[in-house]
Coordinates of C-alpha atoms in Angstrom, one line a residue:
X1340 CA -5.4 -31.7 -14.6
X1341 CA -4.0 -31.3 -18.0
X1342 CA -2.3 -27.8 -18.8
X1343 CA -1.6 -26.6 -22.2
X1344 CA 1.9 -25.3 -23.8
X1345 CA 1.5 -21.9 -25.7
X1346 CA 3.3 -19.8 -27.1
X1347 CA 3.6 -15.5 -26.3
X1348 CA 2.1 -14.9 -29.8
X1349 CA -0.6 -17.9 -29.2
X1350 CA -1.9 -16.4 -25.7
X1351 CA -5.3 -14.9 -25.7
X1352 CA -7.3 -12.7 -23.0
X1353 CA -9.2 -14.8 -20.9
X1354 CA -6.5 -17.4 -20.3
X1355 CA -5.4 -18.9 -16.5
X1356 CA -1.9 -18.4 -17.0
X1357 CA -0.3 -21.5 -14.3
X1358 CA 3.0 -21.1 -15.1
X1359 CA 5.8 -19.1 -17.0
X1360 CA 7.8 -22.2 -19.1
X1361 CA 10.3 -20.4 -21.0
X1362 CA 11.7 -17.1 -20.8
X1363 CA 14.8 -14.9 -21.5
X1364 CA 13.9 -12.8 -18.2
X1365 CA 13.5 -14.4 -14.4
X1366 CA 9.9 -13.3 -14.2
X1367 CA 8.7 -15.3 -11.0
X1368 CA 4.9 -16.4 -10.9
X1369 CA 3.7 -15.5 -7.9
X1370 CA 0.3 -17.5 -8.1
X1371 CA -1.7 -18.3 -11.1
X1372 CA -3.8 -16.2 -12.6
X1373 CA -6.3 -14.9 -15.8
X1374 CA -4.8 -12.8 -18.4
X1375 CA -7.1 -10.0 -18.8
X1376 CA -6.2 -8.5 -21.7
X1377 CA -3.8 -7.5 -24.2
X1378 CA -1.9 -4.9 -22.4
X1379 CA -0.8 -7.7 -19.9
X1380 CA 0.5 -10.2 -22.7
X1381 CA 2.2 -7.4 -24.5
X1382 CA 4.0 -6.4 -20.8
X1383 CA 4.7 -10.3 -20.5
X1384 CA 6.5 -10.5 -23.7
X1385 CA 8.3 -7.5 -23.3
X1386 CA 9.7 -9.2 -20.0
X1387 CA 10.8 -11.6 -21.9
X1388 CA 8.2 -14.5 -21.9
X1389 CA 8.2 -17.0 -24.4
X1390 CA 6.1 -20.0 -23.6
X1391 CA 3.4 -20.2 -20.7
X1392 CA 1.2 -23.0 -19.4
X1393 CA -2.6 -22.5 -19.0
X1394 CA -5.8 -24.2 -17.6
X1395 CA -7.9 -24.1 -20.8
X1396 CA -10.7 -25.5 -18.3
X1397 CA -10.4 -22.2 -17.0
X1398 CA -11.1 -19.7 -19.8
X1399 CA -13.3 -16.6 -18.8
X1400 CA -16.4 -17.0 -21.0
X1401 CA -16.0 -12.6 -21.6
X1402 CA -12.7 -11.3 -22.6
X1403 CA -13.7 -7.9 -22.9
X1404 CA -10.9 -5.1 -22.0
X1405 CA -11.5 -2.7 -18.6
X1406 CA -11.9 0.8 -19.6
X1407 CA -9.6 3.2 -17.4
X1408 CA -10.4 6.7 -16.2
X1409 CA -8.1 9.3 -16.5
X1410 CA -7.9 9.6 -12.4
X1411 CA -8.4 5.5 -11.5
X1412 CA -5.7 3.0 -12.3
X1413 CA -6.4 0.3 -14.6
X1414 CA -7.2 -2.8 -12.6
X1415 CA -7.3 -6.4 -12.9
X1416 CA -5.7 -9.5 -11.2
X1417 CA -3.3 -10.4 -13.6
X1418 CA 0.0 -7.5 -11.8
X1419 CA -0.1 -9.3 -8.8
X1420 CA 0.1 -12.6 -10.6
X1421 CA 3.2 -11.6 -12.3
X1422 CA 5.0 -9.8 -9.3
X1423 CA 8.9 -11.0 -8.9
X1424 CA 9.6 -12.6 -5.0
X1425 CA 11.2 -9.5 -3.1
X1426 CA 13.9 -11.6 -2.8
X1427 CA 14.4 -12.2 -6.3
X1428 CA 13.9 -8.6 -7.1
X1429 CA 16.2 -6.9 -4.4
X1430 CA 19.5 -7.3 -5.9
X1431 CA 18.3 -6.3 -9.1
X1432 CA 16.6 -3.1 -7.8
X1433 CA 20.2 -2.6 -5.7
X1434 CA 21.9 -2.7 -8.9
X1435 CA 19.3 -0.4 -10.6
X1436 CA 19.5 2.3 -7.8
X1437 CA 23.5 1.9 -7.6
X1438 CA 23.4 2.7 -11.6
X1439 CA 20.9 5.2 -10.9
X1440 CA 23.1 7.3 -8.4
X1441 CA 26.4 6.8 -10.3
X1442 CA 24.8 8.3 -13.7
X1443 CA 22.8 11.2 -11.3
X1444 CA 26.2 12.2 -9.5
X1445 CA 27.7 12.7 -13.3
X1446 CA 24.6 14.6 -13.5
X1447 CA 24.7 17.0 -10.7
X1448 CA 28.6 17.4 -11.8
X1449 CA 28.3 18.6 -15.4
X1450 CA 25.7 20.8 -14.3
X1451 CA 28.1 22.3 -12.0
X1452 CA 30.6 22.6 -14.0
X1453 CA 28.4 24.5 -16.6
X1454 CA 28.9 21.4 -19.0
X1455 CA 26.0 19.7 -21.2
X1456 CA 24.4 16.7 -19.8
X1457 CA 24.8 13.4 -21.2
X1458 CA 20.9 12.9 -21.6
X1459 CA 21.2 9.3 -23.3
X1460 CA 22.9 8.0 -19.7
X1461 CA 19.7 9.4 -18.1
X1462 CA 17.0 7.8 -20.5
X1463 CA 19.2 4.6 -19.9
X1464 CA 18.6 4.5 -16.5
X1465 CA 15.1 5.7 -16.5
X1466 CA 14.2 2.2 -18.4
X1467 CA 15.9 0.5 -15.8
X1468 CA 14.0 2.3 -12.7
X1469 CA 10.6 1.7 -15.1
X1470 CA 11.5 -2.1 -15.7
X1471 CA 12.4 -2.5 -11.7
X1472 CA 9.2 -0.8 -11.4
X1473 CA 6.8 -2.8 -13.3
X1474 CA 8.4 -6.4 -12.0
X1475 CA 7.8 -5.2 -8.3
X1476 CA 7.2 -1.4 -7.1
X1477 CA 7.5 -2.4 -3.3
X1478 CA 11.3 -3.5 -3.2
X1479 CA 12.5 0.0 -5.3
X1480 CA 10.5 2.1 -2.8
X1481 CA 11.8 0.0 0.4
X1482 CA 15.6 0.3 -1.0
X1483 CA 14.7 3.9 -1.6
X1484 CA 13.8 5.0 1.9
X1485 CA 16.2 2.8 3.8
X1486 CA 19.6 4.4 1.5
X1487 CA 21.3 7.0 3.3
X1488 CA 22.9 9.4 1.0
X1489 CA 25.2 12.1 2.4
X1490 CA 24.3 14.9 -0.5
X1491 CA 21.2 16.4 -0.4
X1492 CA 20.7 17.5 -3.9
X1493 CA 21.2 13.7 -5.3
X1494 CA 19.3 11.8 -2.2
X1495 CA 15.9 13.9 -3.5
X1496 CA 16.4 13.6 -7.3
X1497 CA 16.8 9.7 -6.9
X1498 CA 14.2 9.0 -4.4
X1499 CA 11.6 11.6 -6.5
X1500 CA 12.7 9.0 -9.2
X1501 CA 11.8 6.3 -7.7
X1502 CA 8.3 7.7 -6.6
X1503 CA 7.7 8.7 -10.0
X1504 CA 8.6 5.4 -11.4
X1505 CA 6.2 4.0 -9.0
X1506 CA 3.4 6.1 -9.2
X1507 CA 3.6 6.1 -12.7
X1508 CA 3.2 2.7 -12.7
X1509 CA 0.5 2.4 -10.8
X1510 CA -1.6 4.3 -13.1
X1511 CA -0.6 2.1 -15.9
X1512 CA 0.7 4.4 -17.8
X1513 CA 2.5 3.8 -21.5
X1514 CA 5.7 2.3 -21.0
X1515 CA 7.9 5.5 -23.0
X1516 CA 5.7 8.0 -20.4
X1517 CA 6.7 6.4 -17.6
X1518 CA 10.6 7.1 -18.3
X1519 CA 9.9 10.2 -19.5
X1520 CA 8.3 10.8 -15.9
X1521 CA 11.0 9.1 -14.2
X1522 CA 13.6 11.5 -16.1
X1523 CA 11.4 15.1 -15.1
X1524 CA 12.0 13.9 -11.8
X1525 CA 15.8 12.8 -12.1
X1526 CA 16.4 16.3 -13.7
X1527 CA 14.0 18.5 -12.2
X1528 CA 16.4 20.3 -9.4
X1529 CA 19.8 20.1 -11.7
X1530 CA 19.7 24.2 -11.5
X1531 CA 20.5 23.9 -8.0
X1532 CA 23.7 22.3 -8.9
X1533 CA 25.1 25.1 -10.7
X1534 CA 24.2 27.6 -8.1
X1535 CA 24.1 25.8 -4.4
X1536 CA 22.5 29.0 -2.9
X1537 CA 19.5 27.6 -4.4
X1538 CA 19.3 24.9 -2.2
X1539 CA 17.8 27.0 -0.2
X1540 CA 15.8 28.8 -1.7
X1541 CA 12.4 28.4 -2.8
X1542 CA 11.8 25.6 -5.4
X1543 CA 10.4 27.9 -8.1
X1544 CA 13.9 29.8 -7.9
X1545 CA 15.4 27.2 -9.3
X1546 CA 13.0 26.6 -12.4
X1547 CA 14.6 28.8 -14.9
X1548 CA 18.1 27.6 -13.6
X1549 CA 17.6 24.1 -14.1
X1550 CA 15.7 24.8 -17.8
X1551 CA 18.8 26.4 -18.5
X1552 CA 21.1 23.8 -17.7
X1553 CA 18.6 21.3 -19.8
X1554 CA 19.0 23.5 -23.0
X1555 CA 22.6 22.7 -23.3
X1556 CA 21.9 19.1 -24.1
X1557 CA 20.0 17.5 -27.2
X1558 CA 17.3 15.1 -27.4
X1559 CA 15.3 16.3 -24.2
X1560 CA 11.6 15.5 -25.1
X1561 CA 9.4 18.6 -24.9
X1562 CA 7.3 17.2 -22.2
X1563 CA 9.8 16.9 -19.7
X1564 CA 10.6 20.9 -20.4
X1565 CA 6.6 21.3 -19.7
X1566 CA 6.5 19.2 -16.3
X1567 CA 9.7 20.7 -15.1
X1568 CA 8.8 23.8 -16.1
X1569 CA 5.6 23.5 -14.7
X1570 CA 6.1 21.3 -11.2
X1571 CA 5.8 24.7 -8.8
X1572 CA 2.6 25.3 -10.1
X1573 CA -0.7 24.8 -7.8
X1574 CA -4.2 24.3 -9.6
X1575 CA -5.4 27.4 -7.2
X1576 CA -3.3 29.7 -9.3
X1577 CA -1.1 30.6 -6.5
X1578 CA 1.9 29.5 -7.6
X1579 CA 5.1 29.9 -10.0
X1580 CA 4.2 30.3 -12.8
X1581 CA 1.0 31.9 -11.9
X1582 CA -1.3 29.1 -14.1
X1583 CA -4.5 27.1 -12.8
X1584 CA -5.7 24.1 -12.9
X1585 CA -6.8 23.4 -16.1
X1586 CA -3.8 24.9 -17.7
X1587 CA -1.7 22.2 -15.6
X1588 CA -0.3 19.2 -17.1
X1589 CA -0.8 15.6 -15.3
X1590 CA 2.7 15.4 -15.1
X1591 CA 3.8 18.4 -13.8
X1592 CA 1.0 17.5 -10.8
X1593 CA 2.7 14.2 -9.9
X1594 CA 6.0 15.8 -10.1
X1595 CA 4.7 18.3 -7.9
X1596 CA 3.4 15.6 -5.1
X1597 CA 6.9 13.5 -5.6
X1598 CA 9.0 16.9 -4.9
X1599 CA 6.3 17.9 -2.2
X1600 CA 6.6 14.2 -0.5
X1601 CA 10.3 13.6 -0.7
X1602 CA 10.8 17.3 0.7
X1603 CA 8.2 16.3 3.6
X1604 CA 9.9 13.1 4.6
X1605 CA 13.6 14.4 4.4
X1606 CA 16.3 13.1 7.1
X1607 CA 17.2 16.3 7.5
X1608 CA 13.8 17.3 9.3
X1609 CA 14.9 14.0 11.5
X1610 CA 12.5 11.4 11.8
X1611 CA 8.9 12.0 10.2
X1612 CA 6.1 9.6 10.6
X1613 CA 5.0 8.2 7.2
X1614 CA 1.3 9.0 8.1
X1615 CA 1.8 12.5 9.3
X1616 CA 3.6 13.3 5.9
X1617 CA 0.7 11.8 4.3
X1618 CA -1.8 14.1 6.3
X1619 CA 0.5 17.2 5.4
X1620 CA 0.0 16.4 1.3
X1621 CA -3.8 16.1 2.3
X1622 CA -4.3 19.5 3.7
X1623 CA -2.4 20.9 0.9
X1624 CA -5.3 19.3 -1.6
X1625 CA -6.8 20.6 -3.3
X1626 CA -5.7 24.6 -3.3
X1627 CA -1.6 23.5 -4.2
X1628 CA -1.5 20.2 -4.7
X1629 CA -4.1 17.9 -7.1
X1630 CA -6.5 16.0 -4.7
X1631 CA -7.4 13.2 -6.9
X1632 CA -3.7 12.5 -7.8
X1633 CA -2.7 12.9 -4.3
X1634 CA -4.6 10.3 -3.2
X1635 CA -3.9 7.4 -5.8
X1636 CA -0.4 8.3 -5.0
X1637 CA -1.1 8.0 -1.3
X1638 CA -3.0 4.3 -2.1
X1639 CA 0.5 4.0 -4.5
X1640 CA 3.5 4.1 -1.7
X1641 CA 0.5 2.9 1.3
X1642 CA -0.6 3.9 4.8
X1643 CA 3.0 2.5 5.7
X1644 CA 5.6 2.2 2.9
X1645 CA 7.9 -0.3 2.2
X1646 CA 10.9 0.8 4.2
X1647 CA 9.0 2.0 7.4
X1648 CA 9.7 0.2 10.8
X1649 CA 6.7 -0.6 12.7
X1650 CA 5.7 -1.6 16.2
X1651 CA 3.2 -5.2 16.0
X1652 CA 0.8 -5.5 18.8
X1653 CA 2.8 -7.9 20.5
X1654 CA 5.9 -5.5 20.8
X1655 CA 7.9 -7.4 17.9
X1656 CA 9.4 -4.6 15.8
X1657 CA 9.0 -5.1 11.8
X1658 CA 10.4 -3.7 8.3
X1659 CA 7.5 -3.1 5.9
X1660 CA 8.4 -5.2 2.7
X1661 CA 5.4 -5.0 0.7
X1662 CA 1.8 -2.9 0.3
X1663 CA -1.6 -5.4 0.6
X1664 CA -3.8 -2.7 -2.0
X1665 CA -7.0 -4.7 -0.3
X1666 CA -5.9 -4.1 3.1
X1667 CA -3.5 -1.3 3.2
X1668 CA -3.2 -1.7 7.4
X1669 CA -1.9 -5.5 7.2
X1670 CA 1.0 -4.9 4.4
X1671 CA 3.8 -7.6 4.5
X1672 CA 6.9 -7.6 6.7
X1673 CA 9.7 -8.9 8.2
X1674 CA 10.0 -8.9 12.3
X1675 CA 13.8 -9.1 13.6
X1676 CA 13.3 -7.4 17.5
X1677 CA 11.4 -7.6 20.2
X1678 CA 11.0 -3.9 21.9
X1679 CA 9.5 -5.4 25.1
X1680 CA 12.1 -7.7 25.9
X1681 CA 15.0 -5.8 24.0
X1682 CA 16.3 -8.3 22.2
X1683 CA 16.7 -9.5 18.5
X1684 CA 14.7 -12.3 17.2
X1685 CA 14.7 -14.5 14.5
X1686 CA 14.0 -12.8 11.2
X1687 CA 11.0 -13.7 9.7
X1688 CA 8.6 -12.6 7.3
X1689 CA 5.1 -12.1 8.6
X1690 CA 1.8 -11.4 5.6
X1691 CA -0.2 -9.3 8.3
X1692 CA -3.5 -9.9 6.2
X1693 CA -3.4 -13.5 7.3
X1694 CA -2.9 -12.8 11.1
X1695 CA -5.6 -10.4 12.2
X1696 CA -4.4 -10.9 15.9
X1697 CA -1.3 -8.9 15.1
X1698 CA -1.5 -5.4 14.2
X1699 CA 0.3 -2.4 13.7
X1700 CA 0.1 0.0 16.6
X1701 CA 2.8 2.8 15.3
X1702 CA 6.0 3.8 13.3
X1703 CA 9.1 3.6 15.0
X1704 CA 12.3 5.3 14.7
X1705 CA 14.6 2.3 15.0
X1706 CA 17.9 4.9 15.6
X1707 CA 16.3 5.5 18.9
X1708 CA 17.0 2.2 19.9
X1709 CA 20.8 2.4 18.5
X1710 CA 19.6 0.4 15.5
X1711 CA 19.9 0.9 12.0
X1712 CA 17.6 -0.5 9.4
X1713 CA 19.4 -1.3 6.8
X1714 CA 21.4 -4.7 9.0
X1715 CA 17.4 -6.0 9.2
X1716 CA 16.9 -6.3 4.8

């Protein structure tokens, strides 16, 4: 078979993209793949693709776009075609989180300190959690949940940051929104810097705190006010301030189910299954919380997110790596115990889809065992 050598400009909807040949990026090509439509060539060339190989004996005779929803992703095959290897992607998303912490602990301090906030360092590293995001969502979220952070206040800013960033992503949202989102969520609680007797406190304490804080500093989009100002808000009218549904903003919902979620599975609560936080957002749909968003974002981080330790029906213990959207049960992961026998095993990594014999029987809290996660990356 012959392939043919195109350019980023030259590439149309409805070609089978084989292989990426040139590039200024290290986009890795998971399998081949059509390119549905112009959203996905202009993602490709803002990651830095230059020249691809196609099948032209594989064109789709009908080229015509998908129309989105405003509640239902986007989809096509053409994401998963042009998801980075875990393991290309996970020092990368290190180094994005480790930026991402440094710039939120300078944050947290000039907030305390009553001083303005250097918004341009937060934008910065909003594109780099929304470029993390979009070349694989899995490996942020698994680095997310496995970090141990020591300060409360920062450890639930980043890791609503990262949820955003994900979610957002997943409903293929525009590319400036998505760090806009990812920003609302890195900034949301800085009132409780300032004033640490709002940590506990109700969240809606803190609103007018953290809006305060924010007004210092220039440049802070309008939208990001709204969300923030809007994030304790429940479509039933019950909470602060005292607006419905309709009078809610998309984004101050899905900040509202990143705070809710990242509160839910906090270490201080110790350990919380991943599937009874997901049935606590549930019964809070759809009085406080929006159902339809709740559950794309619920489909977005899966049954069991990247990050959870699970027990396989044959005792071996496993590290979630990576969400299977088709069957959200069999994600990928990497085995590396045996909690029969009590022993370590070789590591390897296991696509459950492909071996219906092995299943997941439950989460596990691997400190139980005197283990910690993080040695099994």
């Amino acid at each position: 078979m012959s392939y043919q050598r195109v350019t980023i400009d030259q590439l149309q909807p409805g070609s089978y993209v084989v292989q990426v040949l040139e590039q200024t990026g290290d986009l890795a090509i998971k399998h081949a793949g059509w390119v549905r439509s112009t959203e996905t060539i202009r993602r490709l060339r803002e990651q830095g693709v230059l020249v691809v190989a196609i099948d032209p004996a594989r064109q789709l005779s009908s080229t015509a776009e998908p129309v989105s929803t405003p509640t239902e992703p986007a989809t096509s095959a053409e994401p998963a075609a042009f998801r980075a290897l875990f393991a290309d992607e996970q020092p990368k998303a290190a180094r994005v989180i480790e930026q991402t912490q440094a710039i939120q602990k300078q944050v947290l301090q000039a907030a305390a300190h009553n001083e303005a906030i250097d918004l341009s360092l937060v934008h910065e590293v909003s594109a780099g959690l929304s470029d993390a995001v979009s070349r694989n969502p899995d490996v942020l979220l698994c680095l997310g949940r496995i970090a141990e952070q020591s300060d409360q206040l920062l450890r639930h800013s980043l890791n609503c940051a990262i949820y955003m960033a994900a979610f957002a992503r997943f409903l293929n949202l525009p590319k400036h929104k998505i760090q806009a989102l990812i920003t609302a969520a890195l900034l949301h609680d800085v009132g409780k810097a300032q004033n640490p007797q709002l940590l506990h406190a109700e969240d809606a304490a803190a609103i007018s705190t953290s809006l305060a804080v924010l007004q210092r500093s220039a440049a802070l989009a309008g939208d990001i006010s709204l969300w923030i100002s809007q994030h304790c808000a429940c479509p039933d009218g019950s909470g602060q301030p005292p607006i419905r549904d309709h009078q809610l903003d998309n984004g101050s919902k899905m900040l509202a189910i990143v705070n809710q979620y990242e509160q839910l599975s906090a270490p201080e609560h110790g350990y919380v299954n991943p599937i009874v936080v997901a049935r606590q957002l549930l019964a809070l749909a759809p009085a406080k919380l929006d159902g339809d968003l709740l559950q794309l974002f619920i489909k977005c981080i899966g049954v069991y997110p990247p990050g959870t330790v699970v027990k396989l029906s044959t005792g071996r213990l496993a590290l979630v790596l990576e969400n299977n959207s088709k069957k959200p049960t069999a994600p990928k992961v990497k085995v590396f115990y045996h909690s029969v026998h009590q022993h370590h095993i070789p590591p390897k990594v296991v696509d459950l889809a492909r071996f219906p014999d092995e299943q997941i029987e439950a989460c596990v809290d691997l400190r139980k065992l005197g283990l910690d996660v993080r040695n099994y990356l």
